[in-house]
Short mmCIF file of C-alpha atoms in Angstrom, two decimals:
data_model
loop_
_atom_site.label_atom_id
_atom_site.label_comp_id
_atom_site.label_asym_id
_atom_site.label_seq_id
_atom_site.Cartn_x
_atom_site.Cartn_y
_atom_site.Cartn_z
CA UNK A 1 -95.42 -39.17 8.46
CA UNK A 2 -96.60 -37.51 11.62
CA UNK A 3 -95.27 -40.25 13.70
CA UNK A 4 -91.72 -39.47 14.04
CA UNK A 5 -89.31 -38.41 15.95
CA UNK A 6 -89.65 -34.85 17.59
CA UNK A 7 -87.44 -32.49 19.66
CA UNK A 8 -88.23 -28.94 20.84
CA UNK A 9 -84.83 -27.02 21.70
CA UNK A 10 -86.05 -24.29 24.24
CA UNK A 11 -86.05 -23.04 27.55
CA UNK A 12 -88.60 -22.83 30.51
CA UNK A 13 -88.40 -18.95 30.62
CA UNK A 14 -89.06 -18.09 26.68
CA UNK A 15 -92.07 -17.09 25.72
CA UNK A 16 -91.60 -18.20 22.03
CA UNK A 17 -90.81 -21.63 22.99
CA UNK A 18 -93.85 -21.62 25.43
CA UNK A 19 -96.01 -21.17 22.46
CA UNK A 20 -94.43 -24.44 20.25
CA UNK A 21 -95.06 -25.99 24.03
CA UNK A 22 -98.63 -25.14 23.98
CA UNK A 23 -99.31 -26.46 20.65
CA UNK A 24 -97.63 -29.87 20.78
CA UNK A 25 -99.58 -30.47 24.01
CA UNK A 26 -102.41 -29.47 21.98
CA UNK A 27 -102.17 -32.05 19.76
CA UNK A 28 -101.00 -34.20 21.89
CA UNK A 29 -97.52 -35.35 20.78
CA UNK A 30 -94.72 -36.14 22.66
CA UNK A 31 -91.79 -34.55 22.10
CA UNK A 32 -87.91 -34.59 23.56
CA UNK A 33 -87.59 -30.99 25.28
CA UNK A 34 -84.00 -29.90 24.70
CA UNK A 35 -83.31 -27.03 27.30
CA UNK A 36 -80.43 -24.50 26.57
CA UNK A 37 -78.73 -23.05 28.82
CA UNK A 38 -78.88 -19.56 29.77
CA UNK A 39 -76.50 -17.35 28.58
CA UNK A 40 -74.73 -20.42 25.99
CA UNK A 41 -76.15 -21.76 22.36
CA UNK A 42 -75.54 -25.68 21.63
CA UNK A 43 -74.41 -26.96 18.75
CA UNK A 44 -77.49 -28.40 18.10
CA UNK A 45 -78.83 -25.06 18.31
CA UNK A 46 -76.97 -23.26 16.26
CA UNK A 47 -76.64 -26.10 13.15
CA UNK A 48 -80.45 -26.33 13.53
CA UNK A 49 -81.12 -22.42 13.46
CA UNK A 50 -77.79 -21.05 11.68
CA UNK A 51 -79.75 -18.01 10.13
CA UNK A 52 -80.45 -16.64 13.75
CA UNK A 53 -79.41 -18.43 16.34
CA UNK A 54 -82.77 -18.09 18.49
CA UNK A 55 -84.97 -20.18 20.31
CA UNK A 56 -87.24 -22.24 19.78
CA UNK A 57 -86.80 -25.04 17.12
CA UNK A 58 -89.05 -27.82 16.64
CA UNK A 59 -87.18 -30.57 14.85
CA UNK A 60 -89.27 -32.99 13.12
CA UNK A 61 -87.53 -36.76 12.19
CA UNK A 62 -84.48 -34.41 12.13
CA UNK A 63 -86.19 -31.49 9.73
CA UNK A 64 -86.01 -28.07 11.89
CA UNK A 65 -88.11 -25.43 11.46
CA UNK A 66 -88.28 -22.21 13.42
CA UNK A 67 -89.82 -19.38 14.40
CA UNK A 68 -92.02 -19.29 17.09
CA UNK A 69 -96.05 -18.86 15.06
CA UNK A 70 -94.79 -20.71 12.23
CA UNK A 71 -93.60 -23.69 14.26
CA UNK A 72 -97.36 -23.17 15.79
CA UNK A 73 -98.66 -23.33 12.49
CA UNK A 74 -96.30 -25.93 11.11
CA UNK A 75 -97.84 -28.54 14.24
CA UNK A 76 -101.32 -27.09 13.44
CA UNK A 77 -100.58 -28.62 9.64
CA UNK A 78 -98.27 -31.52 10.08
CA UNK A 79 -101.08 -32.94 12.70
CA UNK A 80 -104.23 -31.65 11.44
CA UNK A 81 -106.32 -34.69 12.44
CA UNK A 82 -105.39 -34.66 15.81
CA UNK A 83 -106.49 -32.72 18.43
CA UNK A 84 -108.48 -29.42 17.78
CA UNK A 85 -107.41 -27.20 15.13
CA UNK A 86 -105.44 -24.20 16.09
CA UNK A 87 -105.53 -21.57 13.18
CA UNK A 88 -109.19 -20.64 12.86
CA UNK A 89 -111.36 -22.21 9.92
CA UNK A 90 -112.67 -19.34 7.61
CA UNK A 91 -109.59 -17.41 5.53
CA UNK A 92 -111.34 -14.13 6.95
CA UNK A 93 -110.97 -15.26 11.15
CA UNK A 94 -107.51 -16.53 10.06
CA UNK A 95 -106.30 -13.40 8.56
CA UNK A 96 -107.26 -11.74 11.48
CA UNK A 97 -105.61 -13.64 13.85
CA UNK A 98 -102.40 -13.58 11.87
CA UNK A 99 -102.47 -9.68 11.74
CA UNK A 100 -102.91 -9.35 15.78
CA UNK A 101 -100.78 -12.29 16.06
CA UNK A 102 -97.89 -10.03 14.29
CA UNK A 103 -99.10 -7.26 16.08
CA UNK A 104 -98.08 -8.35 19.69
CA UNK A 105 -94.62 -9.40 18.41
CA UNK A 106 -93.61 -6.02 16.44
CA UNK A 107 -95.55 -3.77 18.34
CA UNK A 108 -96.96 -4.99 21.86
CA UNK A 109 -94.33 -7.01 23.31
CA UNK A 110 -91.73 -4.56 22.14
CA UNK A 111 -93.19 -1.75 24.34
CA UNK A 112 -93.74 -4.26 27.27
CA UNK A 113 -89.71 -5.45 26.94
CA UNK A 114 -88.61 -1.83 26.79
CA UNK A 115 -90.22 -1.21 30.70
CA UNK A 116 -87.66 -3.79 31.24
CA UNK A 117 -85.09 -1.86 29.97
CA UNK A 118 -85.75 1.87 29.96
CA UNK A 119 -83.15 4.13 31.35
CA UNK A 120 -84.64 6.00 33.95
CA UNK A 121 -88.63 7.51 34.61
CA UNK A 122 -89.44 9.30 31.68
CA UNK A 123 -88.80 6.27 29.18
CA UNK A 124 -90.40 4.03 31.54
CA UNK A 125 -93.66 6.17 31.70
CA UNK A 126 -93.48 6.24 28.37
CA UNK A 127 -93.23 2.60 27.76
CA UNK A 128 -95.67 2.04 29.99
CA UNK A 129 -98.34 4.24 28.61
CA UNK A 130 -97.33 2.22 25.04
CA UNK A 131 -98.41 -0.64 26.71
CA UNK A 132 -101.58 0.59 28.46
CA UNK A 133 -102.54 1.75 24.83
CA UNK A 134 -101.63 -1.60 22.70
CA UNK A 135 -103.45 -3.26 25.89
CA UNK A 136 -106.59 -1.64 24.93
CA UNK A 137 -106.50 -2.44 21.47
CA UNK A 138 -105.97 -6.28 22.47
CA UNK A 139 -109.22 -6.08 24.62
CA UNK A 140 -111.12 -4.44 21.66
CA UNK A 141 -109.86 -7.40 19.62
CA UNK A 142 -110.89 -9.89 22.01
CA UNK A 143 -114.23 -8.71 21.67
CA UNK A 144 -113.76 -8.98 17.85
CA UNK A 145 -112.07 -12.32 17.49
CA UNK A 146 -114.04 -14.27 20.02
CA UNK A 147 -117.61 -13.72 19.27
CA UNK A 148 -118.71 -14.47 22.65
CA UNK A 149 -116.73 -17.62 23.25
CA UNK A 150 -114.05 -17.59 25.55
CA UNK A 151 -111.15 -17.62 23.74
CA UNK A 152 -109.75 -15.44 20.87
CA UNK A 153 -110.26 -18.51 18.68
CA UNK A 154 -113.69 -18.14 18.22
CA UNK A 155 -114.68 -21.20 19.51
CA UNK A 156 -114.26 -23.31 22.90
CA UNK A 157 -111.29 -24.43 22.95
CA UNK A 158 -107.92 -22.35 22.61
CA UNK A 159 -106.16 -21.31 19.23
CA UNK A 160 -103.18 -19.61 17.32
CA UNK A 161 -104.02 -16.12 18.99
CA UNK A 162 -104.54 -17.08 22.12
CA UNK A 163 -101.14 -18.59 22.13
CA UNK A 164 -99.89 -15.67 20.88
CA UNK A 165 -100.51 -13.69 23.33
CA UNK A 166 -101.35 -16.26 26.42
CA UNK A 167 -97.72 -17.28 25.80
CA UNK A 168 -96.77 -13.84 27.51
CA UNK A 169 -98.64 -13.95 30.77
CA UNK A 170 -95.87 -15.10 32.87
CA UNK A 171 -93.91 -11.93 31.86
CA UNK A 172 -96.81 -9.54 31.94
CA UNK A 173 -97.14 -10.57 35.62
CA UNK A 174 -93.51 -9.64 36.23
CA UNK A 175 -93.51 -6.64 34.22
CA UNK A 176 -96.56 -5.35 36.49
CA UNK A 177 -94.52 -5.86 39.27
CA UNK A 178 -91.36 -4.13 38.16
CA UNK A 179 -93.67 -1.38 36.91
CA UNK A 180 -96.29 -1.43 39.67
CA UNK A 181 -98.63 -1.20 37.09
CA UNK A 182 -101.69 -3.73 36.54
CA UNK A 183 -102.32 -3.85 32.80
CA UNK A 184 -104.84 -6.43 32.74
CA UNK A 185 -107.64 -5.15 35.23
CA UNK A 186 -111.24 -5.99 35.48
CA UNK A 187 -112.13 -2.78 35.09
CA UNK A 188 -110.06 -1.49 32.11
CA UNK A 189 -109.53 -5.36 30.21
CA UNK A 190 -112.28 -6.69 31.37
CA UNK A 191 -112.75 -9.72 28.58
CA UNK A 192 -108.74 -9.91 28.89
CA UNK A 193 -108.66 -10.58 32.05
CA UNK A 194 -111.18 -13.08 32.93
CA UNK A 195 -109.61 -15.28 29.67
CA UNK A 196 -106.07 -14.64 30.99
CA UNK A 197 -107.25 -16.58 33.51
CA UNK A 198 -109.19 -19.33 31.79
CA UNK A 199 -106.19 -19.11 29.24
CA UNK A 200 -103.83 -19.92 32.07
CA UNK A 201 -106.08 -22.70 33.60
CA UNK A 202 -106.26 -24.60 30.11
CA UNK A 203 -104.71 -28.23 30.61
CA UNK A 204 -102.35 -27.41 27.78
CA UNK A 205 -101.17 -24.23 29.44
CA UNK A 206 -100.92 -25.37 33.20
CA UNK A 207 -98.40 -27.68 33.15
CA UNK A 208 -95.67 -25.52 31.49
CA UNK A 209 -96.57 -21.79 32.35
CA UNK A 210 -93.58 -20.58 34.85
CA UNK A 211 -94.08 -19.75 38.36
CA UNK A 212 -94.17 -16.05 38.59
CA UNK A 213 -91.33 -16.06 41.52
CA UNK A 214 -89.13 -18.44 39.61
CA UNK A 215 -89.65 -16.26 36.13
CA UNK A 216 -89.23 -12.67 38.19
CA UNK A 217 -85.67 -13.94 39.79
CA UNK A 218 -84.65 -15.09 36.45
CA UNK A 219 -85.91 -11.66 35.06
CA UNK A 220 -83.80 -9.88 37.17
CA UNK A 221 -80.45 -11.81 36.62
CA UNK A 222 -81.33 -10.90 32.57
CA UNK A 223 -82.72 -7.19 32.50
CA UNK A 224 -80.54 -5.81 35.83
CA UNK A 225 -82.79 -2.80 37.54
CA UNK A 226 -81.08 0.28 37.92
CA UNK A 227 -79.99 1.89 40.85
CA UNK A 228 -82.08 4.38 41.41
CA UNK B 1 -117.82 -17.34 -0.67
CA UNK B 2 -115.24 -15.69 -2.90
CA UNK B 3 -117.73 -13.74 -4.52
CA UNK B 4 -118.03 -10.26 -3.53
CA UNK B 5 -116.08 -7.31 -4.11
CA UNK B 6 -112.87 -6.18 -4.13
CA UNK B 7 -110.54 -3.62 -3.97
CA UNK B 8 -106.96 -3.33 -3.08
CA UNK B 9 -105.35 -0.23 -1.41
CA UNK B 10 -102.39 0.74 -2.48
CA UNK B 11 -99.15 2.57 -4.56
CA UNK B 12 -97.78 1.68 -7.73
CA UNK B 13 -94.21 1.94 -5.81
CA UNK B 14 -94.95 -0.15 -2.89
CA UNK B 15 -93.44 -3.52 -2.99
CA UNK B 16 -95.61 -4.95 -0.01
CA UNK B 17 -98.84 -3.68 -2.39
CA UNK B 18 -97.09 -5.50 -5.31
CA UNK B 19 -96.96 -8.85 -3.39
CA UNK B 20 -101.41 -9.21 -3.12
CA UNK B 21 -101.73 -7.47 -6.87
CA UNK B 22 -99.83 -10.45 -8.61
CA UNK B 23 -101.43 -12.75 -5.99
CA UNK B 24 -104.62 -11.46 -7.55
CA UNK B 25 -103.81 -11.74 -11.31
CA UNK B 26 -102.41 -15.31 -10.32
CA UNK B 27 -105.76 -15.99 -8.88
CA UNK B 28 -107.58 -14.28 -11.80
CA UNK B 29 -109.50 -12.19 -9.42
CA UNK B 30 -110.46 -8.68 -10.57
CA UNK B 31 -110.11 -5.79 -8.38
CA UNK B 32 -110.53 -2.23 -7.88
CA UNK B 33 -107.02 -0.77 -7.05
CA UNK B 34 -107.12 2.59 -5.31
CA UNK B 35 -104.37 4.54 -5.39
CA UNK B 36 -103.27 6.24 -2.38
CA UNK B 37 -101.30 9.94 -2.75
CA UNK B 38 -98.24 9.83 -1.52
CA UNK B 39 -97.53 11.69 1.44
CA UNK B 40 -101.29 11.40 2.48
CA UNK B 41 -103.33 9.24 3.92
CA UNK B 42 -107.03 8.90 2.61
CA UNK B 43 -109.89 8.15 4.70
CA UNK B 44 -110.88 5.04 3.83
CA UNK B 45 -107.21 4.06 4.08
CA UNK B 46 -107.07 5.14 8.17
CA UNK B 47 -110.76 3.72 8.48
CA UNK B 48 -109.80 0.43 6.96
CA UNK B 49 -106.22 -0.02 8.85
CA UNK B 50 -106.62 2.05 11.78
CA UNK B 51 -103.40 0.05 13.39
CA UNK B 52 -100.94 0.65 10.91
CA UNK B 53 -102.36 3.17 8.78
CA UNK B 54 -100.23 1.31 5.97
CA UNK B 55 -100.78 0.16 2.56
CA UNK B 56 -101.56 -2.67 1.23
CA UNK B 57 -105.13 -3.24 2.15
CA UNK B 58 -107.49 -5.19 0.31
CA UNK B 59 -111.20 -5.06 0.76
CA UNK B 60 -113.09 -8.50 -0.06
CA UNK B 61 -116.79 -7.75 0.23
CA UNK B 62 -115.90 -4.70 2.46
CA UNK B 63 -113.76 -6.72 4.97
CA UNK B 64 -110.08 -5.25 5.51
CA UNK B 65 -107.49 -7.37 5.58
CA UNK B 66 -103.82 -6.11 5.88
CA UNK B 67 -99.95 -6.50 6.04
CA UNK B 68 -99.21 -7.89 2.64
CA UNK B 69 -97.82 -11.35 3.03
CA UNK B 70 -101.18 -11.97 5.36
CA UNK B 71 -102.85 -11.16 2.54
CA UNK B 72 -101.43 -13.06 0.19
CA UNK B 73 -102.32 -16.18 2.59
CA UNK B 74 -106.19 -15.07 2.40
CA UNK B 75 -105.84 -14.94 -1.47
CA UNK B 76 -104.52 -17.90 -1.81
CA UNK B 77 -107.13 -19.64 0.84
CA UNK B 78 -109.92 -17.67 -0.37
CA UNK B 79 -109.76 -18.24 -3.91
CA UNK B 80 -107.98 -21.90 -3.24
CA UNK B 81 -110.30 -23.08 -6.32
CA UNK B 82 -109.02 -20.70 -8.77
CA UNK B 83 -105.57 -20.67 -10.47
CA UNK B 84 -102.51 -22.39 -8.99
CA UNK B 85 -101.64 -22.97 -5.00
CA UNK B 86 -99.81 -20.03 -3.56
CA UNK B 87 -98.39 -21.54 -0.41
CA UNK B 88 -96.91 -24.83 -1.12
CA UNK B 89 -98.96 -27.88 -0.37
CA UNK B 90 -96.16 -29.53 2.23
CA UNK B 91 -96.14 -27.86 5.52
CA UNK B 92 -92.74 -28.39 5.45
CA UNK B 93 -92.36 -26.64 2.64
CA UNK B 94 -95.10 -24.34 4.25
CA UNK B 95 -92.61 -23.33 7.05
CA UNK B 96 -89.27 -22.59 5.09
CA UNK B 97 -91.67 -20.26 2.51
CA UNK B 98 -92.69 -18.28 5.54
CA UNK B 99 -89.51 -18.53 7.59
CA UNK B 100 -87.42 -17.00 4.58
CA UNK B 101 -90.17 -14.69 4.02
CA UNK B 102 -90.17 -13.11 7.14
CA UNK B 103 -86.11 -13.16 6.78
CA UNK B 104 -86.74 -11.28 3.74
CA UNK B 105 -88.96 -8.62 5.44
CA UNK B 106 -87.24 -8.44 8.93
CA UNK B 107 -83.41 -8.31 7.95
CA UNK B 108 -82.81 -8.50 4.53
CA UNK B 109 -85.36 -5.99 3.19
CA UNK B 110 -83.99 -3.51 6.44
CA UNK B 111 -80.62 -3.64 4.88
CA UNK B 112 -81.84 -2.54 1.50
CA UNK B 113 -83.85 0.53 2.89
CA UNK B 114 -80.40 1.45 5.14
CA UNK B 115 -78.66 1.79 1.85
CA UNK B 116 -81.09 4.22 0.51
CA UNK B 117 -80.86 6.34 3.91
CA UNK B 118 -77.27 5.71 4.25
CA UNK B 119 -75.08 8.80 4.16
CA UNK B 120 -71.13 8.81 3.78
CA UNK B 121 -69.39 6.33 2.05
CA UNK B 122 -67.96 3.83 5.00
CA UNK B 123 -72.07 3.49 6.12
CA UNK B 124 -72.91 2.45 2.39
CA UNK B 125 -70.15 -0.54 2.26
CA UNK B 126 -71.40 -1.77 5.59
CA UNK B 127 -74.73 -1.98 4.29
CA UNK B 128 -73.32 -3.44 1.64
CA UNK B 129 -71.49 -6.52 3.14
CA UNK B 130 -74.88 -7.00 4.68
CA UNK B 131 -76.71 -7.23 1.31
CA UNK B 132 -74.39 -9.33 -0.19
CA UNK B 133 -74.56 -12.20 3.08
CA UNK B 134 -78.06 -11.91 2.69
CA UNK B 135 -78.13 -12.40 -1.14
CA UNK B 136 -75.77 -15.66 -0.25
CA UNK B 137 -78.47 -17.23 2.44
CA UNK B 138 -81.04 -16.62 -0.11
CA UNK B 139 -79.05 -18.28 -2.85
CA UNK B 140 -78.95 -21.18 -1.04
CA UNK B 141 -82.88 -20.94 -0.19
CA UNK B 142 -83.58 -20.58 -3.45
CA UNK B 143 -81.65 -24.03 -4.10
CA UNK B 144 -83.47 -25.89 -1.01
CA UNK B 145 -86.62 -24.55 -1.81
CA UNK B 146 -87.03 -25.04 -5.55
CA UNK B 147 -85.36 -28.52 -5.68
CA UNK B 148 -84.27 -28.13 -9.51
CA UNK B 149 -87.43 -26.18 -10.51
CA UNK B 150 -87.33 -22.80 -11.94
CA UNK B 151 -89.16 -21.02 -9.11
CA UNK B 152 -88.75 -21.20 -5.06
CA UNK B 153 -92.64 -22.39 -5.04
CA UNK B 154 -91.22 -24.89 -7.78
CA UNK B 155 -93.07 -24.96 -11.48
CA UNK B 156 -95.21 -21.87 -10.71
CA UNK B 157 -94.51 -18.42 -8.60
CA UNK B 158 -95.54 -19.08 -5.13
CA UNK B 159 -95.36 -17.24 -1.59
CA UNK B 160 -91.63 -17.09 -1.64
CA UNK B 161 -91.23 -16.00 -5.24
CA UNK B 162 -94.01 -12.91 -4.71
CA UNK B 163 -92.36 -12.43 -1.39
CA UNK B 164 -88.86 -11.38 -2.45
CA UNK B 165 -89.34 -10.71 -5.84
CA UNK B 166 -91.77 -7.34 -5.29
CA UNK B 167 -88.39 -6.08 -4.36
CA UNK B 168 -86.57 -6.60 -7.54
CA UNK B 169 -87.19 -2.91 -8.81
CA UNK B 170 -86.49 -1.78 -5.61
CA UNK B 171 -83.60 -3.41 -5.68
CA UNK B 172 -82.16 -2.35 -9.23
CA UNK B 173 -82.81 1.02 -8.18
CA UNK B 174 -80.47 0.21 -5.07
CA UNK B 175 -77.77 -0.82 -7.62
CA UNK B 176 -77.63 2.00 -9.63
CA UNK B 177 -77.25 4.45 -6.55
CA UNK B 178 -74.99 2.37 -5.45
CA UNK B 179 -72.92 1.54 -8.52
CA UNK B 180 -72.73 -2.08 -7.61
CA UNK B 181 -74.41 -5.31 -8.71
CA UNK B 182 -76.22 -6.87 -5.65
CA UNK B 183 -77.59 -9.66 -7.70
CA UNK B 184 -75.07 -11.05 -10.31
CA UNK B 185 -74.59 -14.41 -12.16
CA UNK B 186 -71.09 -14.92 -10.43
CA UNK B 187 -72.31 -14.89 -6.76
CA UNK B 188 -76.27 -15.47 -7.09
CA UNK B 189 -76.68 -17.32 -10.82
CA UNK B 190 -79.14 -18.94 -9.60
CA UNK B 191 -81.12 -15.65 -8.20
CA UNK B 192 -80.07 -13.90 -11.28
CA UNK B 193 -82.14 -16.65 -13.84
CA UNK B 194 -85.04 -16.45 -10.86
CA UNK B 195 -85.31 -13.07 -11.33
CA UNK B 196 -85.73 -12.77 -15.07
CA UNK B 197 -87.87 -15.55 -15.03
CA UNK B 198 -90.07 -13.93 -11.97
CA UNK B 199 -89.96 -10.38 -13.69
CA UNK B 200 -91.39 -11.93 -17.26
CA UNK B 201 -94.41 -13.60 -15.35
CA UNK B 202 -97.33 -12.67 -16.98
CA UNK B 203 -99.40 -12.25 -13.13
CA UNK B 204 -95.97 -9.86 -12.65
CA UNK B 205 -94.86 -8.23 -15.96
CA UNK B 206 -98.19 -5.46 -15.88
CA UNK B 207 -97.49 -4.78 -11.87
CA UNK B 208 -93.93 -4.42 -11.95
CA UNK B 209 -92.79 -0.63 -11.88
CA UNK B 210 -90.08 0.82 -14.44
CA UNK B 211 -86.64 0.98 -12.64
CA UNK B 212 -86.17 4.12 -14.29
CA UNK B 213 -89.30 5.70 -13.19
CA UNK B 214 -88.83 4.64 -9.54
CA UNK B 215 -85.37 5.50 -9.57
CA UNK B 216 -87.06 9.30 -9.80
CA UNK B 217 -89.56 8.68 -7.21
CA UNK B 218 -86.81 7.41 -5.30
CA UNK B 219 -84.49 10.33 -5.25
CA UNK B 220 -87.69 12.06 -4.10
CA UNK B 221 -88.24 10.26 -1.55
CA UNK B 222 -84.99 9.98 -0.51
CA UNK B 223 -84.31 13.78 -0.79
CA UNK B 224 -81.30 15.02 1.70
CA UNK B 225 -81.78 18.06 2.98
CA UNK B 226 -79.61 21.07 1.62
CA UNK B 227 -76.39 20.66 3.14
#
């Protein structure tokens, strides 16, 4: 059942697809990676994801399914005897992870995309300040969700949350340089930062987490900065 | 495990509290349901979803969980023992009942509340055409995803069914304001005998509000200003 055929349509820059990325690896399953191109939507694309037309889409012995956490929790269920298990164990710890998990889509990572995009000073100091607050709130969770292990899983090894959010490292990087803003700091995140870095250094991270040069030139072709 | 107590905060009105209450009565699992006032927030509400601030929230053994289709999954994984299987056993079938829930919630549910805000009649029909494509995708969902059976779980309401059919009031209140069928045997027959079928559940027919008494708290809600 789990054996056959499977293709990832994505792109090195997206977050989303990073996380379907992570969890394959996870599991260990090899997969054809289908890259878009920037700016154009395949056919294969857009018969595979008619509804919305997004990025990514895991398609399983020709079955697709999308949506970035539920393609995550799809490979966490289609392959549940291989590899580690990604959503955590007790109904309680998954809940949780679920709610922050929806969190940093609705709330977090729209605040850190509209830095990107904010017309002038004000907005950006107020985006900004969004994000230092929903940053906070993420380190208070950390503290939650781990109990004392290193990742947000609760355990040793990485999970569904720490996808979640370790999928957006790459851009938080550039965003703090657009900004000139560090929102992951030893002294304000402390538990955030040191696992953004052991998040980053996971072997199922490394080999597909963009360079930081590479993702802020591409970052600048797609959110233009205004002339000030 | 399961045992402990619980309570469920909430609104009679609310469709996202509706979804965990018949999740609950499918599950057989009693609860305390405390009614929140509208416009007001209690305490234990703000202490118990100090994110949000945002009904539903159930309690289990003093434990918050929230956001309503996250608690359905607990439900259904906490009391997997008891009753029938919420999510569907397939994770195939897994991922379409949460990809067309979160459709549901993200785009088609937006559409509904823009009609209710909409002002002037060229913003209505807009909204409108919206509805109606999004009552066509989900008439073709309902097809995949029940394969023949009466429900989009299949034999028995599941994740899908509690997803999209907390709305149903919601959305009969929509068509009276608006004059216009949104679900009707011609373009959604198969929706239409879902709904009847959904709305005569027995974990659904005590939960379900009277159009006709949210169609007042509607126009409350909904109140324009004086012109």
């Amino acid at each position: 059942m789990a054996t056959d055929d499977v293709k990832l349509i994505g792109s090195w820059a997206s977050v989303f697809v990073m996380r379907a990325r992570i969890a394959l690896h996870l599991k260990s399953i090899s997969y054809e990676f289908l890259q878009e191109t920037f700016g154009s939507k395949s056919e294969l694309l857009l018969k595979s994801n008619p509804v919305h037309k997004k990025i990514p889409v895991l398609i399983h012995a020709d079955k697709p399914v999308c949506e970035s956490n539920i393609i995550v929790q799809y490979i966490d269920e289609a392959w549940n005897s291989s590899g580690p298990s990604i959503l955590p164990s007790h109904p309680y710890d998954k809940a949780i992870a679920r709610f922050w998990a929806a969190y940093i889509d609705d709330k977090w990572f729209i605040s850190l995309r509209s830095i990107l995009t904010s017309q002038g000073e004000e907005e950006k100091k107020t985006a900004i300040a969004e994000v230092e607050e929903s940053t906070e709130l993420l380190e208070k969770a950390f503290v939650d969700c781990s109990k004392g292990k290193p990742f947000f899983n609760g355990t040793d090894h990485i999970g569904y949350l720490d996808i979640a959010l370790g999928s957006f490292l790459g851009w938080l990087r550039v965003v703090e340089l657009d900004a000139g803003h560090k929102f992951l700091d030893e002294s304000k995140t402390p538990s955030l930062s040191k696992w953004a870095e052991r998040f980053c250094n996971d072997p199922a991270v490394k080999p597909i987490m963009p360079e930081i040069t590479k993702l802020d030139e591409f970052a600048r072709k797609v959110f233009p900065r205004q002339q000030s | 495990m399961s045992s402990g107590e619980v309570k469920l905060i909430g609104a009679w009105a609310s469709p996202f509290v509706m979804r965990p209450r018949v999740a609950l009565n499918l599950k057989s699992v009693p609860y305390e349901f405390l009614q929140e006032t509208f416009g007001s927030k209690s305490e234990l509400l703000l202490k118990s979803n100090p994110v949000h601030k945002k009904i539903p929230v159930l309690l289990h053994a003093d434990k918050p969980v929230c956001e309503s289709n996250i608690i359905v999954e607990y439900i259904d994984e906490t009391w997997s023992s008891s009753g029938p299987s919420i999510l569907p056993s397939h994770p195939y079938d897994r991922a379409m009942a949460r990809f067309w829930a979160a459709y549901i919630d993200e785009k088609w549910f937006v559409a509904l509340r823009n009609f209710l805000k909409a002002e002037g009649e060229e913003d209505k029909k807009a909204v409108i055409a919206q509805m109606e494509e999004g009552n066509a995708l989900l008439e073709k969902a309902f097809i995949d995803c029940s394969k023949g059976k009466p429900f989009f779980n299949g034999d028995n309401i599941g994740y899908l069914d509690i997803s999209l059919g907390s709305f149903l009031a919601w959305l009969r209140v929509t068509e009276l304001a608006a004059s216009h069928k949104l679900l009707d045997e011609a373009k959604t027959p198969s929706l239409c005998k879902w709904a009847e079928l959904f709305c005569n559940d027995p974990a659904v027919k005590p939960v379900m509000p009277e159009t006709a008494k949210l169609a007042e708290f509607a126009k409350k809600i909904f109140a324009k200003p004086q012109a």
